[in-house]
Tab-separated table of C-alpha atoms and ligand atoms in Angstrom:
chain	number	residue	atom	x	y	z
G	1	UNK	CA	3.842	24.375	2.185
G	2	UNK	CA	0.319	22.987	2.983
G	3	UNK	CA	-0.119	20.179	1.164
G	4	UNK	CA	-3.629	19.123	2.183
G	5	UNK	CA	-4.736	22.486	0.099
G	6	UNK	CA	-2.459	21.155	-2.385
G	7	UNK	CA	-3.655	17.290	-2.542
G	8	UNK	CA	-7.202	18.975	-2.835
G	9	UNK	CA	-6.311	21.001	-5.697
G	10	UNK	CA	-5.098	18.444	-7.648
G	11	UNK	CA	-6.713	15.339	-6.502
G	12	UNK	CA	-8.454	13.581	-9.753
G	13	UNK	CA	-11.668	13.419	-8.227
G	14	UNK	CA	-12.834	10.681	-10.708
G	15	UNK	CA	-10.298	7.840	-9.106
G	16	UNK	CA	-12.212	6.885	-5.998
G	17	UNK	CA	-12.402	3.626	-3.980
G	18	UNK	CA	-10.303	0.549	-4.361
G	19	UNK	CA	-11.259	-1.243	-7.422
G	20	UNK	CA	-9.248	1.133	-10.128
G	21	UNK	CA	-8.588	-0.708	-13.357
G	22	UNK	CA	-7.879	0.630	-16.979
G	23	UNK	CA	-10.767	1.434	-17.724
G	24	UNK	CA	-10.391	4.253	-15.380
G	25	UNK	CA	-6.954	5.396	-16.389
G	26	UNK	CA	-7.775	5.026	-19.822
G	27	UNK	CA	-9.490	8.163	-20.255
G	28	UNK	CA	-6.895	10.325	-17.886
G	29	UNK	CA	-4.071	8.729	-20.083
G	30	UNK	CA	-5.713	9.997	-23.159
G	31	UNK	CA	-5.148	13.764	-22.000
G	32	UNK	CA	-1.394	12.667	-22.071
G	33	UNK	CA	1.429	11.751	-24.394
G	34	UNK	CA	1.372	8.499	-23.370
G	35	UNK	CA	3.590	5.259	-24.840
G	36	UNK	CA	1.909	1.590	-24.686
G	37	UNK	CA	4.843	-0.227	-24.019
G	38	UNK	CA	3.269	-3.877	-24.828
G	39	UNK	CA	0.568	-5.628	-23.838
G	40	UNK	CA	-0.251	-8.202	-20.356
G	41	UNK	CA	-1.042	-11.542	-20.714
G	42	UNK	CA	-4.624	-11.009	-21.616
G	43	UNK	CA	-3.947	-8.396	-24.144
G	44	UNK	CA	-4.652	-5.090	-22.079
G	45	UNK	CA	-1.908	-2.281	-23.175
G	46	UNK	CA	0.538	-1.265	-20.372
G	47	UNK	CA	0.948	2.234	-20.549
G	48	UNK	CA	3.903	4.183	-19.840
G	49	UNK	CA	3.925	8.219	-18.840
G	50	UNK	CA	7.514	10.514	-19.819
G	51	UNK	CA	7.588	13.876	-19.082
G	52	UNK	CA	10.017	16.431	-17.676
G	53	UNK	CA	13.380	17.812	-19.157
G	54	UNK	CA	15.075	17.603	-15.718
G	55	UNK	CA	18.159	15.667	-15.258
G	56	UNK	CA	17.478	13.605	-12.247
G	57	UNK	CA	15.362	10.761	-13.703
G	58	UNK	CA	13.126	9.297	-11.353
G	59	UNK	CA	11.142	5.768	-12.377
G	60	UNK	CA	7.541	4.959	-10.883
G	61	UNK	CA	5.394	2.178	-11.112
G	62	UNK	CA	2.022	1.233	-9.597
G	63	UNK	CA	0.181	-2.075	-9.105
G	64	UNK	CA	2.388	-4.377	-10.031
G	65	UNK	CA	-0.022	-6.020	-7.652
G	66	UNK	CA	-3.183	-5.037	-9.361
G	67	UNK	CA	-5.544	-5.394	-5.977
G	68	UNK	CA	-3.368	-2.173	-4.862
G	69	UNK	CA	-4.645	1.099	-6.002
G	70	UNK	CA	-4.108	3.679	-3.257
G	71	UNK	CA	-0.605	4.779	-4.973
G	72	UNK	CA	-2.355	4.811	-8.490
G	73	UNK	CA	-5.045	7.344	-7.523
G	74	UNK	CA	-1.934	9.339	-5.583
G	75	UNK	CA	0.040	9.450	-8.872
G	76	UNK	CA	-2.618	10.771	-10.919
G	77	UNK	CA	-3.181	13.540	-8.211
G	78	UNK	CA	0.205	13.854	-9.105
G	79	UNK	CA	0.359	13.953	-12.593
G	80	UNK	CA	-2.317	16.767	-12.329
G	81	UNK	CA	-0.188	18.952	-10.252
G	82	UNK	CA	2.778	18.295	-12.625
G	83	UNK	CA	0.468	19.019	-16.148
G	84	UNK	CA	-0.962	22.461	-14.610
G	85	UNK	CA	0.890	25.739	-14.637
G	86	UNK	CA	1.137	25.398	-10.347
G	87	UNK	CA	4.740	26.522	-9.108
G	88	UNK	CA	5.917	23.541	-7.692
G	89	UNK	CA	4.254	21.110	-10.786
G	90	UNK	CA	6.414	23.344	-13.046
G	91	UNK	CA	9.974	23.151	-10.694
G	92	UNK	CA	9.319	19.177	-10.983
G	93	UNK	CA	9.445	19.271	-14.329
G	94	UNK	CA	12.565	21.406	-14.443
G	95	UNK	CA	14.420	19.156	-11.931
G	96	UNK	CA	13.518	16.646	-12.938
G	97	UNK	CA	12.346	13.489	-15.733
G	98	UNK	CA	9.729	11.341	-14.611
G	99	UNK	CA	8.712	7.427	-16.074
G	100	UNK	CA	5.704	6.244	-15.161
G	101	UNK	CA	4.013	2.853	-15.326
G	102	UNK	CA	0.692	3.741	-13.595
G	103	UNK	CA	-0.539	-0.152	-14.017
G	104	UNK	CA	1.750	-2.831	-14.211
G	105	UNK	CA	-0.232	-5.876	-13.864
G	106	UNK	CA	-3.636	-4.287	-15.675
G	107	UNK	CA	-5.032	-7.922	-15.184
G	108	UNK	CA	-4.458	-7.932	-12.069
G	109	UNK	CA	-6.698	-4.662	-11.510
G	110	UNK	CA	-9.868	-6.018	-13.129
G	111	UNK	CA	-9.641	-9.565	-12.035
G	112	UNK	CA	-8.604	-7.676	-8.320
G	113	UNK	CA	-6.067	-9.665	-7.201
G	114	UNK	CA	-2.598	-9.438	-6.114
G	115	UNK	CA	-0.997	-11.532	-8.975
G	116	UNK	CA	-1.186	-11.171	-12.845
G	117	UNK	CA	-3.407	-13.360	-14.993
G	118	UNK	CA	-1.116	-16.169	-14.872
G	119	UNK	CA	-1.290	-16.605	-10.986
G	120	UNK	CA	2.437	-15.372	-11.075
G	121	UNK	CA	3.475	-12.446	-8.168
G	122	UNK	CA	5.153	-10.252	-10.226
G	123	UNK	CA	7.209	-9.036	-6.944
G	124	UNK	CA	8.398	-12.509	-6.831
G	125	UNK	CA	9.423	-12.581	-10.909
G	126	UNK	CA	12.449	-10.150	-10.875
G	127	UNK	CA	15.136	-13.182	-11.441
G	128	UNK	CA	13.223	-14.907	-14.175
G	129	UNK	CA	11.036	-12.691	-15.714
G	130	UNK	CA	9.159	-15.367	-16.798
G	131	UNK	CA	6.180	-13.068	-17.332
G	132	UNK	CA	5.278	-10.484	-19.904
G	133	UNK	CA	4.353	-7.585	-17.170
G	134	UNK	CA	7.880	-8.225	-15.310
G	135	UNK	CA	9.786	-8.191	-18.757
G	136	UNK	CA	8.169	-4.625	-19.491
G	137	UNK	CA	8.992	-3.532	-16.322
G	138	UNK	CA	12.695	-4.566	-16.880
G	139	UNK	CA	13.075	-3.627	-19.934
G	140	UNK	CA	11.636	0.627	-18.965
G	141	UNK	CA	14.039	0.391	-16.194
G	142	UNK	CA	17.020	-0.975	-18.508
G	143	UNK	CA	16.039	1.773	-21.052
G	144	UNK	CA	15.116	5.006	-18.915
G	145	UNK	CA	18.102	4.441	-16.416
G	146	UNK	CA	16.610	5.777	-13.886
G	147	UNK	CA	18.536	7.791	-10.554
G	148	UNK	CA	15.611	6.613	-8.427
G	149	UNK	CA	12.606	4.075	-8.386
G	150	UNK	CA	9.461	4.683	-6.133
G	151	UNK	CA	7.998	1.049	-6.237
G	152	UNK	CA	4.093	1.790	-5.457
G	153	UNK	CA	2.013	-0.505	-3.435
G	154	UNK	CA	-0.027	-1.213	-0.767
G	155	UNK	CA	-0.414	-3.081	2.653
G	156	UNK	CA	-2.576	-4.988	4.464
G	157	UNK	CA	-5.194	-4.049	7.849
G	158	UNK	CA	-3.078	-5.889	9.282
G	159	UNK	CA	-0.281	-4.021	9.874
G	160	UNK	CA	0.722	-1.246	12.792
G	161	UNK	CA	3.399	1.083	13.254
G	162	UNK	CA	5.078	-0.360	16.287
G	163	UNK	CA	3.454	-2.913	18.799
G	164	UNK	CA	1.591	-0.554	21.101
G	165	UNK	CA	-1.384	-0.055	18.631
G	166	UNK	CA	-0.804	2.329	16.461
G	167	UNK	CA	-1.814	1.605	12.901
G	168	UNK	CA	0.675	1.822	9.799
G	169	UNK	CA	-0.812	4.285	7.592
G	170	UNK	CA	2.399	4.212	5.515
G	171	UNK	CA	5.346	1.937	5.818
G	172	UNK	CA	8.397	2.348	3.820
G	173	UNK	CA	11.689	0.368	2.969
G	174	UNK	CA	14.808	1.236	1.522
G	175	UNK	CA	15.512	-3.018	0.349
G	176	UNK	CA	18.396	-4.674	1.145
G	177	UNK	CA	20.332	-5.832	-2.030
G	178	UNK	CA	22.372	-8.703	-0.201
G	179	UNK	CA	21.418	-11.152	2.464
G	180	UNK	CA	24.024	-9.646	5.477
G	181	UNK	CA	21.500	-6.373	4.632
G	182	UNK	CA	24.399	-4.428	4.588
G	183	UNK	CA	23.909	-0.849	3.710
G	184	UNK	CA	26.502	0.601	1.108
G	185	UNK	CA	25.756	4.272	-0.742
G	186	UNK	CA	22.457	3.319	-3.260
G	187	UNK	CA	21.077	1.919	-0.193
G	188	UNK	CA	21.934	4.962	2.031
G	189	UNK	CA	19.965	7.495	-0.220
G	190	UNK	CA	17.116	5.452	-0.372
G	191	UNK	CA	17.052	5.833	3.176
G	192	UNK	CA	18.188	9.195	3.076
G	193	UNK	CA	14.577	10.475	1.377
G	194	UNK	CA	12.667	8.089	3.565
G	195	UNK	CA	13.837	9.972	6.289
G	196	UNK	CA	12.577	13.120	4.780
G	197	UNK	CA	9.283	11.818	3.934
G	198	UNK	CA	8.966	10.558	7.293
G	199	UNK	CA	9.328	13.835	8.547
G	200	UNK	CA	6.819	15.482	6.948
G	201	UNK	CA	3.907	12.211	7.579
G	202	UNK	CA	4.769	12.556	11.068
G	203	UNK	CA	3.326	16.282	11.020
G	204	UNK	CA	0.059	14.913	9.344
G	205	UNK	CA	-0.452	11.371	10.897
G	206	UNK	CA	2.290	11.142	13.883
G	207	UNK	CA	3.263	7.568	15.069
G	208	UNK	CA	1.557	5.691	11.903
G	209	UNK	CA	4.815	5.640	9.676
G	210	UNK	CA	6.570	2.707	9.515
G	211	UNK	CA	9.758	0.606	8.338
G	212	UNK	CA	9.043	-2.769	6.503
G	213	UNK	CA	11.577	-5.573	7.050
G	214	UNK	CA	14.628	-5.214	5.650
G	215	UNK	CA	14.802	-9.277	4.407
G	216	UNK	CA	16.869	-9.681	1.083
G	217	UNK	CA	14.633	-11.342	-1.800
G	218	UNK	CA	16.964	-11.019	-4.836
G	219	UNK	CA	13.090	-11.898	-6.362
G	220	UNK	CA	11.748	-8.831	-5.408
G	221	UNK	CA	11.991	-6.265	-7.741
G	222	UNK	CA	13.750	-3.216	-4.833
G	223	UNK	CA	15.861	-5.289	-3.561
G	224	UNK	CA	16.739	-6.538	-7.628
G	225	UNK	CA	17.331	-2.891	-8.878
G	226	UNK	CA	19.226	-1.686	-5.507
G	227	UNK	CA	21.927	-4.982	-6.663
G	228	UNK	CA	21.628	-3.291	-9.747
G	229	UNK	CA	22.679	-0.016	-8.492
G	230	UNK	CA	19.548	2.437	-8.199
G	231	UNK	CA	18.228	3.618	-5.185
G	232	UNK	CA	14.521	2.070	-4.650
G	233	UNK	CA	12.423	3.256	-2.098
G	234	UNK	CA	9.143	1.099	-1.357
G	235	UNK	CA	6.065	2.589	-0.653
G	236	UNK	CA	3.300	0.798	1.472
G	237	UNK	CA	-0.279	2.501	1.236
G	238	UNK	CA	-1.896	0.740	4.288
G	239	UNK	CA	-4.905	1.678	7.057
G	240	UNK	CA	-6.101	4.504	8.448
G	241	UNK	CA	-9.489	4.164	10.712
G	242	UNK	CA	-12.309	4.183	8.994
G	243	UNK	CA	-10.784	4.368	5.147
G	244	UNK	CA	-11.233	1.015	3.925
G	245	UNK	CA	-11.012	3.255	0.491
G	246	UNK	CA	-7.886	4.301	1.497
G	247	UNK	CA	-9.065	8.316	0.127
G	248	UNK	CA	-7.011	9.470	3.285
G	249	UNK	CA	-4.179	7.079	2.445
G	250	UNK	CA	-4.136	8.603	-0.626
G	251	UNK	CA	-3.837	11.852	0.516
G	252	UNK	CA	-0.862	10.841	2.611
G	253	UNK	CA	1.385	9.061	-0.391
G	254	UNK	CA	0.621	12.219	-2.493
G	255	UNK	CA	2.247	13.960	0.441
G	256	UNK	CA	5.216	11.298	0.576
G	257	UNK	CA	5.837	12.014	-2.756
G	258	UNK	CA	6.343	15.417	-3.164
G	259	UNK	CA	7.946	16.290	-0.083
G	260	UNK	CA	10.558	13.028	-1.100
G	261	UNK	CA	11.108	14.697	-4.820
G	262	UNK	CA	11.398	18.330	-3.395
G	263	UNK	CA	14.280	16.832	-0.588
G	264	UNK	CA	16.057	15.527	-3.684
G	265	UNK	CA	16.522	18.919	-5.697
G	266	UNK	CA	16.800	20.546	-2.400
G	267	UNK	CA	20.155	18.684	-1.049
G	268	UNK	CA	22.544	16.554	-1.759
G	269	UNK	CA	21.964	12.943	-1.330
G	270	UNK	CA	24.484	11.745	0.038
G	271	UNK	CA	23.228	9.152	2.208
G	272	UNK	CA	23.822	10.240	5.806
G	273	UNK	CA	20.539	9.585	7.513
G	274	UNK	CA	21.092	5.828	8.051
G	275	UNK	CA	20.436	5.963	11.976
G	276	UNK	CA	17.397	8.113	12.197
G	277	UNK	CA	16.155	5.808	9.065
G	278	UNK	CA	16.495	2.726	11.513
G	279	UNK	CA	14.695	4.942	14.282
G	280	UNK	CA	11.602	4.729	12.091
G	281	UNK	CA	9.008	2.515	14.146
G	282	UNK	CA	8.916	-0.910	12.576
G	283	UNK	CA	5.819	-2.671	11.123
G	284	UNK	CA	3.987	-5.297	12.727
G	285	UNK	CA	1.336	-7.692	12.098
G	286	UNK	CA	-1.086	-6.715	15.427
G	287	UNK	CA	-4.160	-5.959	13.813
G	288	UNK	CA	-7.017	-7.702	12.812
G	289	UNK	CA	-10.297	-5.959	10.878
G	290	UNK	CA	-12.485	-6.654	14.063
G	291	UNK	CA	-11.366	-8.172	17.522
G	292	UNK	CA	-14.093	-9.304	20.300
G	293	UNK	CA	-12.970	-10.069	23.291
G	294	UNK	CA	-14.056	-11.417	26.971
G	295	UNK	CA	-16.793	-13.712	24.802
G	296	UNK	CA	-18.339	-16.613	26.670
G	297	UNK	CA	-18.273	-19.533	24.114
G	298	UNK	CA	-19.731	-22.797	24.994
G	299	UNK	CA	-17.781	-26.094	23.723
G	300	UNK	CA	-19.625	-29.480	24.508
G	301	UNK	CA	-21.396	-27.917	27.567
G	302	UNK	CA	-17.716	-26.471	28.949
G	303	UNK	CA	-18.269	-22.923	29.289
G	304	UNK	CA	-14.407	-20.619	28.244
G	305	UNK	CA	-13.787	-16.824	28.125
G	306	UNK	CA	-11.567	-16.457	24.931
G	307	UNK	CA	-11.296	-13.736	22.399
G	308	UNK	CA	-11.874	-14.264	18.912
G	309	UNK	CA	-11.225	-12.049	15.480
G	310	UNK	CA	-12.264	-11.456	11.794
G	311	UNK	CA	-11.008	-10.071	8.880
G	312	UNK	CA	-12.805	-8.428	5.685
G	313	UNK	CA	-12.076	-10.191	2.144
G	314	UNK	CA	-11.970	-7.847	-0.561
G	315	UNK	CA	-14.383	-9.915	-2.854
G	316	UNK	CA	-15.373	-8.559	-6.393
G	317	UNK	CA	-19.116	-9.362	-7.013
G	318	UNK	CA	-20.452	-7.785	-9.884
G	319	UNK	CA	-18.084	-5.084	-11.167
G	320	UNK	CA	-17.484	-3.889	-7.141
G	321	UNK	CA	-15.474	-4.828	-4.237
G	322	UNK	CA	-17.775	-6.354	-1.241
G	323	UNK	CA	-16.153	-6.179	2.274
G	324	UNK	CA	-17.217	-9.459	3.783
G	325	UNK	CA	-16.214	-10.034	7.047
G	326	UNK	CA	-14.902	-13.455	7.945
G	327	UNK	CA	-13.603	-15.449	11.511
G	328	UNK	CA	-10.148	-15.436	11.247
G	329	UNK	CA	-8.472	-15.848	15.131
G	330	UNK	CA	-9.446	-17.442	18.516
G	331	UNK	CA	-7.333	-17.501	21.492
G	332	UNK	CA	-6.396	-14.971	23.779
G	333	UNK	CA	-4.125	-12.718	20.892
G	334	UNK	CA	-2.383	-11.411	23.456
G	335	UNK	CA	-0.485	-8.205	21.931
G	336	UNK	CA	-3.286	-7.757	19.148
G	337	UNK	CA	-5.791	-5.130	17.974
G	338	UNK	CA	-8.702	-4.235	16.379
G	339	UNK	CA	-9.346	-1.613	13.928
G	340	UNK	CA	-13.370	-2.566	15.335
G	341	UNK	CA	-12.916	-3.536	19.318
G	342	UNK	CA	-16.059	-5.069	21.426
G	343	UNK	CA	-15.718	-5.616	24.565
G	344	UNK	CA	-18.711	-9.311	25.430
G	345	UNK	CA	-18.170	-8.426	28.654
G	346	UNK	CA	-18.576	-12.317	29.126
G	347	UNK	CA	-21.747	-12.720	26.816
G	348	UNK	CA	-22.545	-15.449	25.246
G	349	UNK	CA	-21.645	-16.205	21.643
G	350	UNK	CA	-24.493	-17.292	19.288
G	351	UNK	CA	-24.914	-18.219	15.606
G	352	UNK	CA	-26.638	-19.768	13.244
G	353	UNK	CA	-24.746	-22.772	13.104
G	354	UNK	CA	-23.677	-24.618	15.742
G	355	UNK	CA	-22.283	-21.269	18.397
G	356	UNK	CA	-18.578	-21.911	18.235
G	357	UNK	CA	-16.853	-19.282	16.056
G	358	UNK	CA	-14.455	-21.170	13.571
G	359	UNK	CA	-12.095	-19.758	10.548
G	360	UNK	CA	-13.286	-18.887	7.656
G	361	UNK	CA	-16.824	-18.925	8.923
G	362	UNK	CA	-18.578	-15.313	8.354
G	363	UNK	CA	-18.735	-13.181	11.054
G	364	UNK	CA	-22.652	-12.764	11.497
G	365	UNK	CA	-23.525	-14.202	15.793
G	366	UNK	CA	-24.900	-12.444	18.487
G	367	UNK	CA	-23.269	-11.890	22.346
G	368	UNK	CA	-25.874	-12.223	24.660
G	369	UNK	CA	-28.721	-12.875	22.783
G	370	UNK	CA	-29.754	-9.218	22.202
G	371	UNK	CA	-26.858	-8.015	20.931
G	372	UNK	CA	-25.942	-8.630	17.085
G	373	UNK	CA	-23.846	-8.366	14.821
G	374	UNK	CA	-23.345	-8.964	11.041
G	375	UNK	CA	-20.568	-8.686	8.480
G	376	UNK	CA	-18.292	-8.011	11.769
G	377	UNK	CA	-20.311	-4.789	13.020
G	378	UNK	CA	-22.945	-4.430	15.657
G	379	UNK	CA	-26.104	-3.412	14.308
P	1	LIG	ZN1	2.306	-5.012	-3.253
């Protein structure tokens, strides 16, 4: 099947970018029959999606972590291919009955950051559901009774697939529901469809598939509904070079998703892919946004060769996310990348202030004089 003609068919072309909030959804939801289930802690409706007469029952939710909206705009690719009269949209919905929460944490999205309105994680707020977003959550789950859960989210830049470089465009876990991380059947089929979705990223973006750690956090909401006996696969939207909108990304967890749904009507999970699921690369923190390295810096008139790095913030400024580039690293990050890579060559480093690159300091200097740079890049 060639799903790249496939994501393009389908992709809703009016998602774009990183900052997605309701009022983006809103007006895709209103094509659908759609439920609000209640409302956040600021009042915004959480919406919830049913549709399918299938009877494998498979539960999806997106930013629970409202600053991550890569798997949101993949969903709604998705929910176009499954409201059209396409082939394989119509054998979902005979296979299968599909939940979805497309925002959890709606306050989250508009405020962009990882927690809800209250500060609270909500991936962290599976044990005391002390919020109104994780309660919502719990209570679709306790009602729908799901056979799977695809928990949607995204990583960091900072992650690669592996140590040698290679950057993890998706990372997947199947969570551990005890703290041995012992794997017993719920576990196993989790694993089971990873494996299969590996499989088919590896044709599109080989080596940059990866395994997240495995660490039990009964507080987490996979590792929660695996204890509670429902296979939960976690899906990590992260880098690929150049798509700090993550439209590539996108392209890929569309891909992860239908080629996981179509292994489930097409076999029998049964859980026997455990080894080739721990053959899957692991993540890694070894990147940074921008690494310079061989950089003369002088310190009280003592002249060192060191390497330094910076990462972008993700900083809403008037309705739109600004990618501000700030010192994060310096020392000789041995083992480390750059998604950005300069090579000083032994210049010397410059700036404004008083030429020693320190954290949180923005990354506008020059090397050498001549050579500048600003928000991270060379201009
Ligand atoms: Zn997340």
């Amino acid at each position: 099947m060639d799903y790249i003609e496939l994501h393009k068919q389908f992709k809703e072309n009016s998602l774009f970018g990183r900052y997605i909030t309701s009022k983006d959804i809103e007006p895709l939801l209103a094509k659908f029959s759609v439920d609000v289930i209640g409302k956040s802690v600021l009042g915004k409706p959480i919406y919830k999606y049913t549709i399918g007469s299938g009877e494998i029952k498979v539960f999806m939710w997106s930013q629970m972590h409202g600053n991550e909206s890569t798997t949101t705009k993949s969903v709604f690719d998705f929910l176009n291919l499954i409201n059209s009269s396409d082939e394989l949209g119509q054998r979902f919905l005979k296979e299968f009955t599909f939940c979805f929460l497309p925002m959890v944490n709606p306050d989250g999205a508009e405020l962009y950051t990882r927690e809800n309105a209250n500060k609270i994680d909500l991936n962290r707020d599976s044990i005391d559901l002390s919020q109104p977003e994780s309660q919502l959550l719990r209570q679709t789950f306790n009602e729908f009774k799901p056979d799977y859960c695809f928990n949607l989210h995204d990583q960091r830049t900072i992650f690669g697939a592996g140590s040698a470089g290679n950057v993890a465009t998706v990372s997947f876990l199947a969570p551990s529901f005890n703290e041995n991380r012992e794997i017993n059947e719920v576990r196993s089929k989790a694993m089971q469809i990873i494996v299969a979705m590996n499989e088919e990223l590896q044709k599109h973006i080989p080596n940059q598939v990866s395994r997240f750690d495995d660490g039990f956090n009964a507080n987490c909401i996979g590792d929660q509904f695996t204890l509670l006996g429902v296979p939960t696969i976690l899906f990590e939207a992260g880098h690929y070079p150049d798509d700090y909108y993550r439209e590539y990304t996108r392209k890929m967890i569309f891909i992860a998703l239908i080629s996981g749904l179509q292994h489930i009507y097409e076999n029998d999970i049964v859980g026997d892919k455990n080894a080739v699921y721990f053959e899957i690369t692991k993540n890694n923190m070894v990147f940074y946004d921008f690494l310079y390295k061989n950089v003369k810096i002088n310190y009280d008139g003592k002249e060192i060769i060191t390497n330094f790095a910076s990462h972008y913030k993700e900083e809403l400024v008037d309705g739109k996310i600004q990618f501000n580039a700030y010192v994060s690293e310096i020392g000789d990050l041995n083992g480390k990348f750059g998604h950005y890579q300069y090579n000083a060559h032994k210049m010397i480093y410059e700036d404004s202030l008083d030429n020693i690159p320190k954290i949180n300091q923005k990354a506008n200097f020059s090397l050498g004089k001549a050579t500048k740079f600003e928000n991270g890049v060379k201009i």
